[in-house]
Amino acid sequence: MKLLAVLITLLFTCNASAEDERAFTFKRSQIKTINIVAPMWEDYTNKDGSGMYWDILRTLYASENIKLKPSSVPWNRAMKMVTKYQTYNAIVGEYLETEEDLLFPKYPIDVEYMSVLTKKSTGPWEGVASLSGKNVGWIKDYDVITSEERDFNLREYRTTEQGIELLNEGKVDYIIDEWDELATVLKAKNLSIENYYMDDMPEGTDVYVAFANTSMSKVLIEIYNEQVELMVKSGAMQAIYEKWDLGEMPPALLNAADAK
């Protein structure tokens, strides 16, 4: 029994040492392709491989002769295929505060702003001060504004559709949600955006390319961080943002130009 225990200990030690060695000796030249997945977001991650995020990542890894293989998969399944099965090297669109087993680069790929929707009869948006004393709604557990900072009445709901119904019924004055979710529901219900004001909240959340927790990912992240800085400094990153006209580069990316 003692001999068996020693053999098992040696086996685990050897395996751990082998993994450490593989991680240490992994070379960039060994990587020929990178498989990245994301839901299909129009003009960001189009199914045909076009889109702002795909352009950034394709350009970024081409510098090391690594070919991008993008895939479009619904979010929950995509996440599982990165974290559990490691079918893909990374997923686009995750936040740093996630509880998933992922590795993150230094720089985000974009910034996401929550949108505020109100009826034209309420009046134009004048910043967060417009919410003061009003009835405000958002999806349960969003916590867009901390309880300490709220000077309005909060009403939570389960879906964006419910929020728009409450807004149209006059039960809330503003709803705060993701822009694409609001736009999708308005279109599905044949509601014209001309009857509403839709504006961005002042503070956004950085959006990242999140990598599977593997030794290869550590190399891919090194390349990502290096090339983001070079792309920002050369103007290549700005050119891609201007090409797709989907918003400005996040401050964290702009600051990459000052990295040494």
PDB file of N, CA, C and O in Angstrom, residues 52-53 56-57 60 91-97 103-113 204-211 221 224-229 231-232 237 241 248-257:
ATOM      1  N   MET A  52     -16.733  44.737 -36.528  1.00  0.00           N
ATOM      2  CA  MET A  52     -15.667  45.491 -35.873  1.00  0.00           C
ATOM      3  C   MET A  52     -14.789  44.615 -34.993  1.00  0.00           C
ATOM      4  O   MET A  52     -13.555  44.688 -35.052  1.00  0.00           O
ATOM      5  N   TYR A  53     -15.401  43.789 -34.145  1.00  0.00           N
ATOM      6  CA  TYR A  53     -14.596  42.956 -33.246  1.00  0.00           C
ATOM      7  C   TYR A  53     -13.750  41.958 -34.035  1.00  0.00           C
ATOM      8  O   TYR A  53     -12.573  41.743 -33.718  1.00  0.00           O
ATOM      9  N   ILE A  56     -10.782  43.741 -35.606  1.00  0.00           N
ATOM     10  CA  ILE A  56      -9.722  44.043 -34.635  1.00  0.00           C
ATOM     11  C   ILE A  56      -8.901  42.792 -34.344  1.00  0.00           C
ATOM     12  O   ILE A  56      -7.661  42.824 -34.379  1.00  0.00           O
ATOM     13  N   LEU A  57      -9.579  41.694 -34.061  1.00  0.00           N
ATOM     14  CA  LEU A  57      -8.867  40.467 -33.684  1.00  0.00           C
ATOM     15  C   LEU A  57      -8.118  39.851 -34.858  1.00  0.00           C
ATOM     16  O   LEU A  57      -7.017  39.307 -34.696  1.00  0.00           O
ATOM     17  N   LEU A  60      -5.034  42.018 -35.294  1.00  0.00           N
ATOM     18  CA  LEU A  60      -4.161  41.862 -34.138  1.00  0.00           C
ATOM     19  C   LEU A  60      -3.318  40.582 -34.234  1.00  0.00           C
ATOM     20  O   LEU A  60      -2.092  40.613 -34.083  1.00  0.00           O
ATOM     21  N   ILE A  91     -13.834  33.996 -25.863  1.00  0.00           N
ATOM     22  CA  ILE A  91     -15.175  34.491 -26.142  1.00  0.00           C
ATOM     23  C   ILE A  91     -15.145  36.013 -26.082  1.00  0.00           C
ATOM     24  O   ILE A  91     -14.441  36.595 -25.246  1.00  0.00           O
ATOM     25  N   VAL A  92     -15.887  36.679 -26.962  1.00  0.00           N
ATOM     26  CA  VAL A  92     -15.924  38.142 -26.989  1.00  0.00           C
ATOM     27  C   VAL A  92     -17.171  38.636 -26.271  1.00  0.00           C
ATOM     28  O   VAL A  92     -18.266  38.116 -26.479  1.00  0.00           O
ATOM     29  N   GLY A  93     -16.988  39.646 -25.406  1.00  0.00           N
ATOM     30  CA  GLY A  93     -18.146  40.297 -24.807  1.00  0.00           C
ATOM     31  C   GLY A  93     -18.315  40.093 -23.320  1.00  0.00           C
ATOM     32  O   GLY A  93     -19.360  40.428 -22.770  1.00  0.00           O
ATOM     33  N   GLU A  94     -17.283  39.611 -22.618  1.00  0.00           N
ATOM     34  CA  GLU A  94     -17.410  39.331 -21.189  1.00  0.00           C
ATOM     35  C   GLU A  94     -16.932  40.526 -20.362  1.00  0.00           C
ATOM     36  O   GLU A  94     -16.170  41.375 -20.828  1.00  0.00           O
ATOM     37  N   TYR A  95     -17.394  40.580 -19.103  1.00  0.00           N
ATOM     38  CA  TYR A  95     -16.993  41.625 -18.159  1.00  0.00           C
ATOM     39  C   TYR A  95     -16.009  41.048 -17.144  1.00  0.00           C
ATOM     40  O   TYR A  95     -16.038  39.860 -16.827  1.00  0.00           O
ATOM     41  N   LEU A  96     -15.182  41.923 -16.583  1.00  0.00           N
ATOM     42  CA  LEU A  96     -14.164  41.476 -15.625  1.00  0.00           C
ATOM     43  C   LEU A  96     -14.761  40.826 -14.384  1.00  0.00           C
ATOM     44  O   LEU A  96     -14.164  39.928 -13.802  1.00  0.00           O
ATOM     45  N   GLU A  97     -15.942  41.259 -13.955  1.00  0.00           N
ATOM     46  CA  GLU A  97     -16.500  40.764 -12.700  1.00  0.00           C
ATOM     47  C   GLU A  97     -17.167  39.397 -12.832  1.00  0.00           C
ATOM     48  O   GLU A  97     -17.849  38.945 -11.918  1.00  0.00           O
ATOM     49  N   LEU A 103      -9.398  33.866 -18.325  1.00  0.00           N
ATOM     50  CA  LEU A 103      -8.240  34.744 -18.227  1.00  0.00           C
ATOM     51  C   LEU A 103      -8.500  35.993 -19.059  1.00  0.00           C
ATOM     52  O   LEU A 103      -9.059  35.909 -20.155  1.00  0.00           O
ATOM     53  N   PHE A 104      -8.065  37.160 -18.533  1.00  0.00           N
ATOM     54  CA  PHE A 104      -8.353  38.418 -19.213  1.00  0.00           C
ATOM     55  C   PHE A 104      -7.069  39.140 -19.630  1.00  0.00           C
ATOM     56  O   PHE A 104      -6.079  39.133 -18.897  1.00  0.00           O
ATOM     57  N   PRO A 105      -7.116  39.808 -20.771  1.00  0.00           N
ATOM     58  CA  PRO A 105      -5.984  40.654 -21.170  1.00  0.00           C
ATOM     59  C   PRO A 105      -6.016  41.973 -20.411  1.00  0.00           C
ATOM     60  O   PRO A 105      -6.957  42.254 -19.672  1.00  0.00           O
ATOM     61  N   LYS A 106      -5.004  42.774 -20.625  1.00  0.00           N
ATOM     62  CA  LYS A 106      -4.898  44.065 -19.954  1.00  0.00           C
ATOM     63  C   LYS A 106      -5.937  45.049 -20.477  1.00  0.00           C
ATOM     64  O   LYS A 106      -6.469  45.868 -19.713  1.00  0.00           O
ATOM     65  N   TYR A 107      -6.230  44.961 -21.768  1.00  0.00           N
ATOM     66  CA  TYR A 107      -7.076  45.967 -22.401  1.00  0.00           C
ATOM     67  C   TYR A 107      -8.423  45.389 -22.844  1.00  0.00           C
ATOM     68  O   TYR A 107      -8.484  44.273 -23.353  1.00  0.00           O
ATOM     69  N   PRO A 108      -9.490  46.169 -22.715  1.00  0.00           N
ATOM     70  CA  PRO A 108     -10.792  45.758 -23.240  1.00  0.00           C
ATOM     71  C   PRO A 108     -10.810  45.920 -24.757  1.00  0.00           C
ATOM     72  O   PRO A 108      -9.916  46.568 -25.333  1.00  0.00           O
ATOM     73  N   ILE A 109     -11.823  45.370 -25.384  1.00  0.00           N
ATOM     74  CA  ILE A 109     -11.980  45.569 -26.820  1.00  0.00           C
ATOM     75  C   ILE A 109     -12.995  46.672 -27.106  1.00  0.00           C
ATOM     76  O   ILE A 109     -13.025  47.242 -28.188  1.00  0.00           O
ATOM     77  N   ASP A 110     -13.809  47.002 -26.117  1.00  0.00           N
ATOM     78  CA  ASP A 110     -14.853  48.002 -26.326  1.00  0.00           C
ATOM     79  C   ASP A 110     -15.410  48.433 -24.978  1.00  0.00           C
ATOM     80  O   ASP A 110     -15.027  47.893 -23.922  1.00  0.00           O
ATOM     81  N   VAL A 111     -16.310  49.383 -24.997  1.00  0.00           N
ATOM     82  CA  VAL A 111     -17.025  49.798 -23.796  1.00  0.00           C
ATOM     83  C   VAL A 111     -18.512  49.782 -24.117  1.00  0.00           C
ATOM     84  O   VAL A 111     -18.921  50.147 -25.218  1.00  0.00           O
ATOM     85  N   GLU A 112     -19.300  49.304 -23.178  1.00  0.00           N
ATOM     86  CA  GLU A 112     -20.743  49.183 -23.386  1.00  0.00           C
ATOM     87  C   GLU A 112     -21.470  50.165 -22.475  1.00  0.00           C
ATOM     88  O   GLU A 112     -21.251  50.182 -21.266  1.00  0.00           O
ATOM     89  N   TYR A 113     -22.336  50.948 -23.072  1.00  0.00           N
ATOM     90  CA  TYR A 113     -23.123  51.911 -22.306  1.00  0.00           C
ATOM     91  C   TYR A 113     -24.568  51.435 -22.215  1.00  0.00           C
ATOM     92  O   TYR A 113     -25.154  51.020 -23.214  1.00  0.00           O
ATOM     93  N   GLY A 204     -19.842  53.836 -18.754  1.00  0.00           N
ATOM     94  CA  GLY A 204     -19.947  52.558 -19.441  1.00  0.00           C
ATOM     95  C   GLY A 204     -19.183  51.455 -18.717  1.00  0.00           C
ATOM     96  O   GLY A 204     -18.476  51.697 -17.739  1.00  0.00           O
ATOM     97  N   THR A 205     -19.330  50.233 -19.221  1.00  0.00           N
ATOM     98  CA  THR A 205     -18.630  49.063 -18.676  1.00  0.00           C
ATOM     99  C   THR A 205     -17.729  48.489 -19.754  1.00  0.00           C
ATOM    100  O   THR A 205     -18.175  48.239 -20.879  1.00  0.00           O
ATOM    101  N   ASP A 206     -16.467  48.299 -19.430  1.00  0.00           N
ATOM    102  CA  ASP A 206     -15.528  47.750 -20.402  1.00  0.00           C
ATOM    103  C   ASP A 206     -15.899  46.320 -20.771  1.00  0.00           C
ATOM    104  O   ASP A 206     -16.294  45.521 -19.916  1.00  0.00           O
ATOM    105  N   VAL A 207     -15.769  46.012 -22.062  1.00  0.00           N
ATOM    106  CA  VAL A 207     -16.083  44.692 -22.605  1.00  0.00           C
ATOM    107  C   VAL A 207     -14.774  44.049 -23.068  1.00  0.00           C
ATOM    108  O   VAL A 207     -13.978  44.697 -23.755  1.00  0.00           O
ATOM    109  N   TYR A 208     -14.583  42.786 -22.713  1.00  0.00           N
ATOM    110  CA  TYR A 208     -13.310  42.113 -22.960  1.00  0.00           C
ATOM    111  C   TYR A 208     -13.431  40.889 -23.862  1.00  0.00           C
ATOM    112  O   TYR A 208     -14.500  40.290 -23.980  1.00  0.00           O
ATOM    113  N   VAL A 209     -12.304  40.528 -24.451  1.00  0.00           N
ATOM    114  CA  VAL A 209     -12.130  39.191 -25.007  1.00  0.00           C
ATOM    115  C   VAL A 209     -11.616  38.352 -23.849  1.00  0.00           C
ATOM    116  O   VAL A 209     -10.558  38.641 -23.287  1.00  0.00           O
ATOM    117  N   ALA A 210     -12.370  37.336 -23.455  1.00  0.00           N
ATOM    118  CA  ALA A 210     -12.005  36.502 -22.301  1.00  0.00           C
ATOM    119  C   ALA A 210     -11.506  35.149 -22.808  1.00  0.00           C
ATOM    120  O   ALA A 210     -12.148  34.520 -23.658  1.00  0.00           O
ATOM    121  N   PHE A 211     -10.384  34.706 -22.285  1.00  0.00           N
ATOM    122  CA  PHE A 211      -9.704  33.508 -22.785  1.00  0.00           C
ATOM    123  C   PHE A 211      -9.904  32.314 -21.861  1.00  0.00           C
ATOM    124  O   PHE A 211     -10.012  32.459 -20.642  1.00  0.00           O
ATOM    125  N   ILE A 221      -2.708  35.997 -24.845  1.00  0.00           N
ATOM    126  CA  ILE A 221      -2.950  37.249 -24.137  1.00  0.00           C
ATOM    127  C   ILE A 221      -1.731  38.171 -24.231  1.00  0.00           C
ATOM    128  O   ILE A 221      -1.877  39.390 -24.381  1.00  0.00           O
ATOM    129  N   TYR A 224      -1.980  39.709 -27.546  1.00  0.00           N
ATOM    130  CA  TYR A 224      -3.096  40.662 -27.541  1.00  0.00           C
ATOM    131  C   TYR A 224      -2.665  41.992 -26.927  1.00  0.00           C
ATOM    132  O   TYR A 224      -2.862  43.059 -27.524  1.00  0.00           O
ATOM    133  N   ASN A 225      -2.075  41.942 -25.736  1.00  0.00           N
ATOM    134  CA  ASN A 225      -1.682  43.171 -25.048  1.00  0.00           C
ATOM    135  C   ASN A 225      -0.650  43.968 -25.848  1.00  0.00           C
ATOM    136  O   ASN A 225      -0.743  45.197 -25.959  1.00  0.00           O
ATOM    137  N   GLU A 226       0.324  43.274 -26.400  1.00  0.00           N
ATOM    138  CA  GLU A 226       1.366  43.943 -27.180  1.00  0.00           C
ATOM    139  C   GLU A 226       0.785  44.606 -28.425  1.00  0.00           C
ATOM    140  O   GLU A 226       1.073  45.766 -28.734  1.00  0.00           O
ATOM    141  N   GLN A 227      -0.042  43.864 -29.146  1.00  0.00           N
ATOM    142  CA  GLN A 227      -0.550  44.363 -30.419  1.00  0.00           C
ATOM    143  C   GLN A 227      -1.604  45.446 -30.251  1.00  0.00           C
ATOM    144  O   GLN A 227      -1.724  46.332 -31.093  1.00  0.00           O
ATOM    145  N   VAL A 228      -2.384  45.385 -29.176  1.00  0.00           N
ATOM    146  CA  VAL A 228      -3.341  46.459 -28.927  1.00  0.00           C
ATOM    147  C   VAL A 228      -2.595  47.784 -28.784  1.00  0.00           C
ATOM    148  O   VAL A 228      -2.986  48.804 -29.373  1.00  0.00           O
ATOM    149  N   GLU A 229      -1.520  47.792 -28.013  1.00  0.00           N
ATOM    150  CA  GLU A 229      -0.746  49.013 -27.834  1.00  0.00           C
ATOM    151  C   GLU A 229      -0.201  49.524 -29.166  1.00  0.00           C
ATOM    152  O   GLU A 229      -0.278  50.721 -29.468  1.00  0.00           O
ATOM    153  N   MET A 231      -1.391  48.842 -32.210  1.00  0.00           N
ATOM    154  CA  MET A 231      -2.495  49.258 -33.085  1.00  0.00           C
ATOM    155  C   MET A 231      -3.038  50.626 -32.694  1.00  0.00           C
ATOM    156  O   MET A 231      -3.403  51.429 -33.557  1.00  0.00           O
ATOM    157  N   VAL A 232      -3.091  50.900 -31.396  1.00  0.00           N
ATOM    158  CA  VAL A 232      -3.568  52.209 -30.951  1.00  0.00           C
ATOM    159  C   VAL A 232      -2.557  53.288 -31.337  1.00  0.00           C
ATOM    160  O   VAL A 232      -2.920  54.351 -31.859  1.00  0.00           O
ATOM    161  N   MET A 237      -6.142  50.941 -34.851  1.00  0.00           N
ATOM    162  CA  MET A 237      -7.340  50.679 -34.043  1.00  0.00           C
ATOM    163  C   MET A 237      -8.402  51.740 -34.324  1.00  0.00           C
ATOM    164  O   MET A 237      -9.586  51.424 -34.523  1.00  0.00           O
ATOM    165  N   TYR A 241     -12.387  51.418 -35.817  1.00  0.00           N
ATOM    166  CA  TYR A 241     -13.565  52.022 -35.175  1.00  0.00           C
ATOM    167  C   TYR A 241     -14.280  52.975 -36.130  1.00  0.00           C
ATOM    168  O   TYR A 241     -15.516  53.007 -36.200  1.00  0.00           O
ATOM    169  N   GLU A 248     -17.057  55.317 -29.993  1.00  0.00           N
ATOM    170  CA  GLU A 248     -15.671  55.704 -29.793  1.00  0.00           C
ATOM    171  C   GLU A 248     -14.904  54.613 -29.044  1.00  0.00           C
ATOM    172  O   GLU A 248     -15.484  53.799 -28.342  1.00  0.00           O
ATOM    173  N   MET A 249     -13.593  54.638 -29.206  1.00  0.00           N
ATOM    174  CA  MET A 249     -12.767  53.709 -28.445  1.00  0.00           C
ATOM    175  C   MET A 249     -12.908  53.982 -26.959  1.00  0.00           C
ATOM    176  O   MET A 249     -12.996  55.144 -26.552  1.00  0.00           O
ATOM    177  N   PRO A 250     -12.938  52.931 -26.133  1.00  0.00           N
ATOM    178  CA  PRO A 250     -13.018  53.155 -24.679  1.00  0.00           C
ATOM    179  C   PRO A 250     -11.764  53.835 -24.155  1.00  0.00           C
ATOM    180  O   PRO A 250     -10.677  53.694 -24.734  1.00  0.00           O
ATOM    181  N   PRO A 251     -11.883  54.596 -23.066  1.00  0.00           N
ATOM    182  CA  PRO A 251     -10.714  55.297 -22.500  1.00  0.00           C
ATOM    183  C   PRO A 251      -9.544  54.360 -22.231  1.00  0.00           C
ATOM    184  O   PRO A 251      -8.387  54.743 -22.429  1.00  0.00           O
ATOM    185  N   ALA A 252      -9.820  53.123 -21.785  1.00  0.00           N
ATOM    186  CA  ALA A 252      -8.728  52.186 -21.486  1.00  0.00           C
ATOM    187  C   ALA A 252      -7.919  51.860 -22.737  1.00  0.00           C
ATOM    188  O   ALA A 252      -6.712  51.626 -22.655  1.00  0.00           O
ATOM    189  N   LEU A 253      -8.571  51.861 -23.898  1.00  0.00           N
ATOM    190  CA  LEU A 253      -7.835  51.630 -25.146  1.00  0.00           C
ATOM    191  C   LEU A 253      -7.049  52.865 -25.549  1.00  0.00           C
ATOM    192  O   LEU A 253      -5.904  52.764 -25.984  1.00  0.00           O
ATOM    193  N   LEU A 254      -7.665  54.024 -25.402  1.00  0.00           N
ATOM    194  CA  LEU A 254      -6.953  55.265 -25.731  1.00  0.00           C
ATOM    195  C   LEU A 254      -5.687  55.403 -24.902  1.00  0.00           C
ATOM    196  O   LEU A 254      -4.649  55.858 -25.377  1.00  0.00           O
ATOM    197  N   ASN A 255      -5.766  54.977 -23.642  1.00  0.00           N
ATOM    198  CA  ASN A 255      -4.609  55.074 -22.754  1.00  0.00           C
ATOM    199  C   ASN A 255      -3.496  54.106 -23.142  1.00  0.00           C
ATOM    200  O   ASN A 255      -2.350  54.261 -22.702  1.00  0.00           O
ATOM    201  N   ALA A 256      -3.820  53.106 -23.970  1.00  0.00           N
ATOM    202  CA  ALA A 256      -2.793  52.149 -24.401  1.00  0.00           C
ATOM    203  C   ALA A 256      -1.709  52.852 -25.217  1.00  0.00           C
ATOM    204  O   ALA A 256      -0.582  52.360 -25.314  1.00  0.00           O
ATOM    205  N   ALA A 257      -2.035  53.985 -25.815  1.00  0.00           N
ATOM    206  CA  ALA A 257      -1.065  54.728 -26.601  1.00  0.00           C
ATOM    207  C   ALA A 257       0.074  55.267 -25.731  1.00  0.00           C
ATOM    208  O   ALA A 257       1.172  55.547 -26.225  1.00  0.00           O
TER     209      ALA A 257
END
